[in-house]
C-alpha cells in the first residue's frame, strides 16, 4: 500500500497506477452523492484531490476485532472503495503493513515527524485504561500511551467502528479492561466518530474524502457525520409500511417473516439506531440485516451491547428484577395488614375511651 | 352556610370527640371500601330530588357524607398514618360539622335513590346516615328531632300531650272497634304510627278491623305503642336501639311469632333490617309490613277482597318500603285484588321519588321551603299519570303529601291502602 | 445510560414495584378492617344474593332507564374514553409486546392504523371529559386535586404515546422515553388516588348488589 513516491500528487500517482480519471471521478461522485452534497461537488472533490499530495494516515488498532478494517479494505473482494488506499498514504497499519517490530514503529514516527500537524489518525478498537492499560500493549507501550503520543501532531482523529467511537464490545458490562472510546482519551483534537459494528465501507471512505477536501463534516451530538447518521434505520427501512400497519413477524421463518414483515417483535432496534444501512446498504448495496431477515442490532449506538437483548423488543422492559417486585409485593401486603391492625387498634381504643367516659359521667 | 335556612342548631357545646367516636363505630371494611370507591362522577346528584329541584351542587349526595370520608381517610384508611404524619389530610373541625348540619338534616330524606344510581355501587345513603349519626353524637341533631327522640325514649311519645292510650281508647269507642291492649299472649304483636293516632284515626281503626276480620290473635302494648323511631330520625344510635328494644321486648314477652309494622315506612326498615343488628342477635320473631302480612293472607286464601269501582289510582311507593325495606310487590298484590286501576308513575317501585318529608325532614321547620321545592317533582309525576286518586302505604308520607296539598292547593288527597282494604273486606 | 435505557430499565422496575406495593397496601389495608355479621333475617338466600351481586357488577355499568335522561351524556362520555383506552392498551402491538415481556402471554393485535384513529378519538374524548368536569356545577363542587391530577397523568400517557408513535416533536428515543416515564409516573400515582377505582369497582358493586338483594330491594 505504501509507495515511496511521496512527493507526487494524487493525480500523478493515480495516472502512474493506471487508474482512469473517469474511475476516480466516479469514486468521488458516488461518495459525494451518498453524502447528499450539492451536484458538482464530486467534480470539485476529484479536482482538489488530484492536485494535492497524498495525505498521511496513521491507522492505529487497539481492542478490536479487525472487522472495521475488513469492511473498509474488502480485502476478499475489493471494490471501487478500495481506491481510498490510493488517495491516502497509509503510512502505518499494523495489520496490513509488511514491516514489523522496530521498523514498523519507525515508520510511524517518521510519518509523524514528516507530516506534523497534518496527518490524520484512524483508530479502530477501544482503549483499555484499567490496571494501567496493560490489556492492550504494542512495542512495550500501552494503547493509551500510543494514542496520546501519536495524537500530539495529528490534524484530526477518525474513530472507525463502535469500539473506538463509544467503547463497543470491550466496554460492555462489566467492562473488565476499563475500555474507553477515543473521544474520552483525546479531548483537544477534532474526533469524528464513524460507529457501526462494523461501519459501512462507503461511510468510512465518504467521511475521509469529505474531511480531506471539505473539512470536518456536520456532526451530531454523538460526533457522527449527519450525512450518514442523520436518519434512523426505521425512517428509511423498506419494511416500514408493515410496521405502520401492525404486521409483525412473530418468530424467525414464520409466515410473517417469510412475507417480509416488520421485525420489531423479534428485537429490531431500527427505531433507535442512526446509520445508513437502510439506504447505502452493505456489500455494494446488496442488502442489510433487516433485508436479510434479522432485526437491527443497533450497532452504531453507544452501549448497544447493554440495552437488553438483541432479541428483546423495544417495548419490553429490560432487567425486570422479579425479586425486587416480589419484595415490594410482600412489603405492600405487610404495610396493608399493619395499617389495618393499627386502625382496628385505634378504633378499639377510641371505643373503650368513650365507654369509660360514659361510665365516669 | 351558618345563615342558611333550616340551621336550627343547638346552642350546646359541640363534641367533636363524640362525633369521631361515632365514626369509629361505623368504620369497617364495607364502609371503607365504599368511601375509597368514590370517583367524584357526580351522578348521585342526578338521582337526588333536592338537587334536581334546586340545581344547587351543594346537595350532591356524596358531598353530604364528606365529614365521614375525611375522618376515615385521616384516621382509619390504609394511608392514614402517613397522612397524619405528613399533615396531608385535615382534622375534622366543629365548624365543619356545624356547616354540614343543613345538608345532613334539611336536605336528605335518607331515601336511598343515590345508592341505586352510583356506578361504583357505593351505598351513598348509608354513608350519609353514618354521618348523621356522628352529627347527633356531637350534639348537632336539630332541636325538633333531638327533643322528640329524648321524649320518645323517656315516655314512649315523641310529643308530650294526651297519652296515646287515651287517644286509642277514644278511637276504639268512636269507630266501635276493639283494640286489644297488653295481652299476655298473642301471635301477632302490633305497633301503630303515632301520625295515625294524631291525624288519621280511621287508619288505626282499619288496622284493628282487618286483624279482627282475619281472626288473628293480636295485641298492642300501651308502653310500646308508637311505630316511629325518632332515635333513627335524629341519628342517635343509642336512642334508636332503646326505642326498638322496647318493641322487641314486648314482642318476646307476649310470645309473638310476628311483629307487624303498620303503615309506616321507616318503622318497617328500622325494625326489619336495623333492629337485629343493634340488638346484637337475630330476632326470635318475623317482622312484616302490614301490606306484606295482608298479601300473604290473600295468597293463602284467608283474606278475600271486594273490587273497588273503576276510578284510577296513582300509588306512591314509600322509600323505606321499597329501597330500604324490600317490599315491592305486596302493595300491588293488594291493589290488584282490589281491582284498583293503577296508573304507574314514571319513577315507580324501586325508583320512586321520596315524599320529601322522610328522614325527619317533615319535622324541621327550617327545611320547609326546600321540602316544598323538592316535593313538586313528585306532585308533577302524580299529575302526569292522569290518575284521579292518590294512594300510599305510609302515614308519614301521607302527612307530608297532605301538607303539600295544602301548600300548593293541590287537587289530590293522599289515601291509605290499608283503609281501602279495610273498607272492602269480603266475608268468607 | 440514556433516558430511554433508564425508562425501560430501573425506572420501570421501580414503578412496577411501587405500584404493586401501593395497591396491595391499599387493598389489604381496607379489606382487613372489621366486618360486621348481620343478624337480620335475609329475604333472599346467600347464594341468590351473591348472584344478584354479580349481576349488579355488570348492570351498574349503565344507569337504569329512569336515570338515563339526566345522566346519559356523562356516562357515554366516560365509558367511551375508557373503552378507547382499553383498546389502545390491550390491542396495540407494541403494548402487547410489553405485556408479553412482563407476563409471558400474548394475544392478537388490532391493525396499528385503527389504533391511531382510536387514539385520536380517545384523546378528544378526554378533552371533552375535562371540559365537562370544569364546567358542570356538581363536578366543579366535588372535584379535588386527585380528580384533576389523575386525569392529567392519564392524558399525559396518551399524548406522549401519540407523539411517540407519530414521531412528532423530537427524536424517537426521547419521545418513547417520555411515554414510558409518564406511564411510570402513572403507576406510582395509581395506588394513592382515584385510579384505584379500577380495583374497587367490581367488589363495591357486588357488595351493593348483595346487600340490596338480601333485603329484597332492587339493585
GROMACS .gro file of C-alpha atoms in nm, chain A residues 70-349:
model
  280
   70UNK     CA    1  -1.213  -0.572   0.677
   71UNK     CA    2  -1.520  -0.364   0.598
   72UNK     CA    3  -1.303  -0.086   0.463
   73UNK     CA    4  -1.049  -0.288   0.273
   74UNK     CA    5  -1.288  -0.551   0.143
   75UNK     CA    6  -0.975  -0.749   0.103
   76UNK     CA    7  -1.165  -1.055  -0.020
   77UNK     CA    8  -1.328  -0.860  -0.299
   78UNK     CA    9  -1.200  -0.507  -0.342
   79UNK     CA   10  -1.447  -0.253  -0.478
   80UNK     CA   11  -1.414   0.096  -0.609
   81UNK     CA   12  -1.395   0.196  -0.241
   82UNK     CA   13  -1.052   0.049  -0.218
   83UNK     CA   14  -0.943   0.347  -0.425
   84UNK     CA   15  -0.928   0.525  -0.093
   85UNK     CA   16  -0.600   0.345  -0.039
   86UNK     CA   17  -0.467   0.518  -0.346
   87UNK     CA   18  -0.583   0.857  -0.230
   88UNK     CA   19  -0.431   0.834   0.112
   89UNK     CA   20  -0.080   0.735   0.208
   90UNK     CA   21  -0.140   0.469   0.469
   91UNK     CA   22   0.189   0.513   0.648
   92UNK     CA   23   0.116   0.284   0.939
   93UNK     CA   24  -0.122  -0.004   0.979
   94UNK     CA   25   0.000  -0.294   1.189
   95UNK     CA   26  -0.245  -0.536   1.023
   96UNK     CA   27  -0.171  -0.452   0.661
   97UNK     CA   28   0.188  -0.331   0.657
   98UNK     CA   29   0.466  -0.561   0.559
   99UNK     CA   30   0.710  -0.434   0.819
  100UNK     CA   31   0.707  -0.544   1.181
  101UNK     CA   32   0.875  -0.468   1.507
  102UNK     CA   33   1.101  -0.163   1.538
  103UNK     CA   34   1.084  -0.098   1.166
  104UNK     CA   35   0.710  -0.063   1.184
  105UNK     CA   36   0.727   0.177   1.477
  106UNK     CA   37   0.994   0.372   1.297
  107UNK     CA   38   0.761   0.415   1.002
  108UNK     CA   39   0.503   0.565   1.236
  109UNK     CA   40   0.747   0.803   1.393
  110UNK     CA   41   0.876   0.910   1.051
  111UNK     CA   42   0.526   0.976   0.925
  112UNK     CA   43   0.452   1.182   1.236
  113UNK     CA   44   0.766   1.385   1.206
  114UNK     CA   45   0.738   1.448   0.833
  115UNK     CA   46   0.370   1.546   0.843
  116UNK     CA   47   0.350   1.708   1.184
  117UNK     CA   48   0.018   1.887   1.229
  118UNK     CA   49  -0.125   1.747   0.908
  119UNK     CA   50  -0.155   1.372   0.939
  120UNK     CA   51  -0.482   1.200   1.012
  121UNK     CA   52  -0.512   0.920   1.265
  122UNK     CA   53  -0.769   0.649   1.204
  123UNK     CA   54  -0.840   0.442   1.512
  124UNK     CA   55  -1.031   0.121   1.549
  125UNK     CA   56  -1.079  -0.065   1.875
  126UNK     CA   57  -1.133   0.076   2.221
  127UNK     CA   58  -0.860   0.187   2.461
  128UNK     CA   59  -0.827  -0.006   2.791
  129UNK     CA   60  -0.743   0.201   3.097
  130UNK     CA   61  -0.782  -0.039   3.388
  131UNK     CA   62  -0.467  -0.152   3.568
  132UNK     CA   63  -0.256   0.098   3.385
  133UNK     CA   64  -0.393  -0.008   3.049
  134UNK     CA   65  -0.198  -0.334   3.034
  135UNK     CA   66  -0.469  -0.515   2.840
  136UNK     CA   67  -0.352  -0.379   2.506
  137UNK     CA   68   0.015  -0.307   2.453
  138UNK     CA   69   0.240  -0.288   2.149
  139UNK     CA   70   0.612  -0.230   2.141
  140UNK     CA   71   0.606  -0.213   2.518
  141UNK     CA   72   0.369   0.083   2.522
  142UNK     CA   73   0.004   0.081   2.630
  143UNK     CA   74  -0.265   0.168   2.381
  144UNK     CA   75  -0.342   0.479   2.579
  145UNK     CA   76   0.019   0.592   2.559
  146UNK     CA   77   0.044   0.519   2.187
  147UNK     CA   78  -0.274   0.710   2.114
  148UNK     CA   79  -0.185   1.008   2.326
  149UNK     CA   80   0.164   1.026   2.181
  150UNK     CA   81   0.050   0.990   1.822
  151UNK     CA   82  -0.233   1.239   1.861
  152UNK     CA   83   0.001   1.521   1.953
  153UNK     CA   84   0.072   1.617   1.594
  154UNK     CA   85  -0.247   1.497   1.433
  155UNK     CA   86  -0.482   1.718   1.236
  156UNK     CA   87  -0.781   1.505   1.327
  157UNK     CA   88  -0.873   1.164   1.452
  158UNK     CA   89  -1.127   0.944   1.285
  159UNK     CA   90  -1.265   0.677   1.517
  160UNK     CA   91  -1.382   0.398   1.293
  161UNK     CA   92  -1.620   0.146   1.444
  162UNK     CA   93  -1.828   0.147   1.760
  163UNK     CA   94  -1.536   0.032   1.974
  164UNK     CA   95  -1.326   0.337   1.910
  165UNK     CA   96  -1.628   0.567   1.887
  166UNK     CA   97  -1.806   0.458   2.205
  167UNK     CA   98  -1.620   0.170   2.362
  168UNK     CA   99  -1.807  -0.108   2.184
  169UNK     CA  100  -1.785  -0.471   2.291
  170UNK     CA  101  -1.489  -0.437   2.530
  171UNK     CA  102  -1.681  -0.169   2.718
  172UNK     CA  103  -1.988  -0.393   2.758
  173UNK     CA  104  -2.082  -0.465   3.117
  174UNK     CA  105  -1.882  -0.534   3.334
  175UNK     CA  106  -1.606  -0.370   3.126
  176UNK     CA  107  -1.317  -0.559   3.285
  177UNK     CA  108  -1.049  -0.375   3.089
  178UNK     CA  109  -1.177  -0.029   3.167
  179UNK     CA  110  -1.230   0.029   2.793
  180UNK     CA  111  -1.286   0.389   2.681
  181UNK     CA  112  -1.366   0.547   2.345
  182UNK     CA  113  -1.112   0.764   2.167
  183UNK     CA  114  -1.307   1.083   2.239
  184UNK     CA  115  -1.267   1.024   2.612
  185UNK     CA  116  -0.887   0.995   2.578
  186UNK     CA  117  -0.819   1.270   2.322
  187UNK     CA  118  -1.007   1.583   2.403
  188UNK     CA  119  -0.804   1.853   2.236
  189UNK     CA  120  -0.826   1.741   1.872
  190UNK     CA  121  -1.127   1.704   1.642
  191UNK     CA  122  -1.260   1.349   1.669
  192UNK     CA  123  -1.500   1.218   1.407
  193UNK     CA  124  -1.689   0.906   1.512
  194UNK     CA  125  -1.788   0.659   1.245
  195UNK     CA  126  -1.967   0.398   1.453
  196UNK     CA  127  -2.103   0.067   1.336
  197UNK     CA  128  -2.007  -0.287   1.406
  198UNK     CA  129  -1.855  -0.264   1.156
  199UNK     CA  130  -1.932   0.062   0.976
  200UNK     CA  131  -2.029   0.050   0.607
  201UNK     CA  132  -1.721   0.091   0.384
  202UNK     CA  133  -1.872   0.379   0.187
  203UNK     CA  134  -1.942   0.562   0.511
  204UNK     CA  135  -1.576   0.542   0.608
  205UNK     CA  136  -1.444   0.649   0.272
  206UNK     CA  137  -1.706   0.917   0.224
  207UNK     CA  138  -1.622   1.073   0.556
  208UNK     CA  139  -1.248   1.059   0.486
  209UNK     CA  140  -1.294   1.219   0.145
  210UNK     CA  141  -1.512   1.489   0.293
  211UNK     CA  142  -1.256   1.564   0.559
  212UNK     CA  143  -0.970   1.577   0.310
  213UNK     CA  144  -1.147   1.812   0.074
  214UNK     CA  145  -1.414   1.998   0.265
  215UNK     CA  146  -1.303   1.966   0.626
  216UNK     CA  147  -1.483   1.813   0.922
  217UNK     CA  148  -1.842   1.729   0.818
  218UNK     CA  149  -2.150   1.822   1.023
  219UNK     CA  150  -2.155   1.601   1.329
  220UNK     CA  151  -2.447   1.506   1.551
  221UNK     CA  152  -2.445   1.502   1.933
  222UNK     CA  153  -2.262   1.169   1.925
  223UNK     CA  154  -1.992   1.303   1.695
  224UNK     CA  155  -2.119   1.115   1.389
  225UNK     CA  156  -2.145   1.270   1.039
  226UNK     CA  157  -2.511   1.362   0.996
  227UNK     CA  158  -2.480   1.287   0.625
  228UNK     CA  159  -2.470   0.916   0.713
  229UNK     CA  160  -2.609   0.904   1.064
  230UNK     CA  161  -2.883   1.164   1.040
  231UNK     CA  162  -3.175   0.925   0.996
  232UNK     CA  163  -3.285   0.629   1.198
  233UNK     CA  164  -3.287   0.291   1.024
  234UNK     CA  165  -3.662   0.289   1.098
  235UNK     CA  166  -3.717   0.604   0.898
  236UNK     CA  167  -3.564   0.460   0.584
  237UNK     CA  168  -3.650   0.095   0.631
  238UNK     CA  169  -3.829  -0.060   0.337
  239UNK     CA  170  -4.038  -0.268   0.580
  240UNK     CA  171  -4.178   0.045   0.747
  241UNK     CA  172  -4.525   0.013   0.590
  242UNK     CA  173  -4.562  -0.321   0.768
  243UNK     CA  174  -4.470  -0.161   1.096
  244UNK     CA  175  -4.725   0.112   1.039
  245UNK     CA  176  -4.992  -0.142   0.961
  246UNK     CA  177  -4.902  -0.360   1.255
  247UNK     CA  178  -4.786  -0.663   1.056
  248UNK     CA  179  -4.508  -0.823   1.253
  249UNK     CA  180  -4.312  -1.146   1.222
  250UNK     CA  181  -4.357  -1.338   1.545
  251UNK     CA  182  -4.069  -1.579   1.502
  252UNK     CA  183  -3.790  -1.638   1.255
  253UNK     CA  184  -3.910  -1.808   0.942
  254UNK     CA  185  -4.279  -1.790   1.031
  255UNK     CA  186  -4.534  -1.684   0.772
  256UNK     CA  187  -4.490  -1.318   0.857
  257UNK     CA  188  -4.113  -1.341   0.840
  258UNK     CA  189  -4.132  -1.509   0.502
  259UNK     CA  190  -4.366  -1.236   0.383
  260UNK     CA  191  -4.103  -0.981   0.473
  261UNK     CA  192  -4.297  -0.827   0.758
  262UNK     CA  193  -4.153  -0.595   1.017
  263UNK     CA  194  -3.906  -0.750   1.262
  264UNK     CA  195  -4.000  -0.521   1.552
  265UNK     CA  196  -4.123  -0.808   1.769
  266UNK     CA  197  -3.803  -1.003   1.705
  267UNK     CA  198  -3.597  -0.735   1.868
  268UNK     CA  199  -3.520  -0.495   1.582
  269UNK     CA  200  -3.367  -0.176   1.719
  270UNK     CA  201  -3.421   0.015   1.397
  271UNK     CA  202  -3.627   0.293   1.555
  272UNK     CA  203  -3.348   0.375   1.795
  273UNK     CA  204  -3.050   0.336   1.563
  274UNK     CA  205  -2.898   0.602   1.342
  275UNK     CA  206  -2.698   0.472   1.046
  276UNK     CA  207  -2.702   0.448   0.670
  277UNK     CA  208  -2.772   0.076   0.647
  278UNK     CA  209  -3.121   0.111   0.509
  279UNK     CA  210  -3.012   0.337   0.223
  280UNK     CA  211  -2.649   0.267   0.142
  281UNK     CA  212  -2.670  -0.095   0.249
  282UNK     CA  213  -2.380  -0.340   0.252
  283UNK     CA  214  -2.151  -0.510   0.002
  284UNK     CA  215  -2.205  -0.256  -0.271
  285UNK     CA  216  -2.569  -0.208  -0.182
  286UNK     CA  217  -2.670  -0.571  -0.189
  287UNK     CA  218  -2.852  -0.597   0.139
  288UNK     CA  219  -2.856  -0.509   0.506
  289UNK     CA  220  -2.951  -0.714   0.814
  290UNK     CA  221  -3.322  -0.637   0.807
  291UNK     CA  222  -3.347  -0.715   0.441
  292UNK     CA  223  -3.180  -1.046   0.515
  293UNK     CA  224  -3.443  -1.116   0.780
  294UNK     CA  225  -3.266  -1.026   1.102
  295UNK     CA  226  -3.353  -0.727   1.319
  296UNK     CA  227  -3.115  -0.436   1.352
  297UNK     CA  228  -2.879  -0.478   1.649
  298UNK     CA  229  -2.839  -0.105   1.696
  299UNK     CA  230  -2.465  -0.143   1.646
  300UNK     CA  231  -2.388   0.222   1.573
  301UNK     CA  232  -2.530   0.337   1.908
  302UNK     CA  233  -2.328   0.374   2.229
  303UNK     CA  234  -2.354   0.076   2.468
  304UNK     CA  235  -2.567  -0.126   2.230
  305UNK     CA  236  -2.443  -0.445   2.392
  306UNK     CA  237  -2.602  -0.344   2.722
  307UNK     CA  238  -2.951  -0.247   2.615
  308UNK     CA  239  -3.133  -0.567   2.697
  309UNK     CA  240  -3.104  -0.841   2.438
  310UNK     CA  241  -3.076  -0.832   2.061
  311UNK     CA  242  -3.399  -1.033   2.051
  312UNK     CA  243  -3.573  -0.831   2.318
  313UNK     CA  244  -3.822  -0.599   2.151
  314UNK     CA  245  -3.804  -0.229   2.230
  315UNK     CA  246  -4.135  -0.217   2.423
  316UNK     CA  247  -4.017  -0.481   2.667
  317UNK     CA  248  -3.885  -0.357   2.995
  318UNK     CA  249  -3.521  -0.451   3.041
  319UNK     CA  250  -3.382  -0.604   3.355
  320UNK     CA  251  -3.714  -0.669   3.531
  321UNK     CA  252  -3.598  -0.762   3.874
  322UNK     CA  253  -3.866  -1.009   3.982
  323UNK     CA  254  -3.702  -1.044   4.320
  324UNK     CA  255  -3.742  -0.675   4.392
  325UNK     CA  256  -4.101  -0.680   4.272
  326UNK     CA  257  -4.180  -0.979   4.493
  327UNK     CA  258  -4.023  -0.792   4.781
  328UNK     CA  259  -4.240  -0.492   4.704
  329UNK     CA  260  -4.549  -0.712   4.700
  330UNK     CA  261  -4.459  -0.856   5.037
  331UNK     CA  262  -4.390  -0.509   5.172
  332UNK     CA  263  -4.722  -0.383   5.040
  333UNK     CA  264  -4.912  -0.669   5.197
  334UNK     CA  265  -4.730  -0.614   5.524
  335UNK     CA  266  -4.797  -0.242   5.521
  336UNK     CA  267  -5.162  -0.309   5.440
  337UNK     CA  268  -5.200  -0.560   5.718
  338UNK     CA  269  -5.011  -0.330   5.951
  339UNK     CA  270  -5.231  -0.034   5.872
  340UNK     CA  271  -5.545  -0.243   5.923
  341UNK     CA  272  -5.416  -0.370   6.257
  342UNK     CA  273  -5.328  -0.016   6.362
  343UNK     CA  274  -5.664   0.111   6.250
  344UNK     CA  275  -5.852  -0.161   6.436
  345UNK     CA  276  -5.645  -0.100   6.748
  346UNK     CA  277  -5.711   0.274   6.735
  347UNK     CA  278  -6.080   0.206   6.686
  348UNK     CA  279  -6.091  -0.027   6.985
  349UNK     CA  280  -5.907   0.230   7.190
   0.00000   0.00000   0.00000
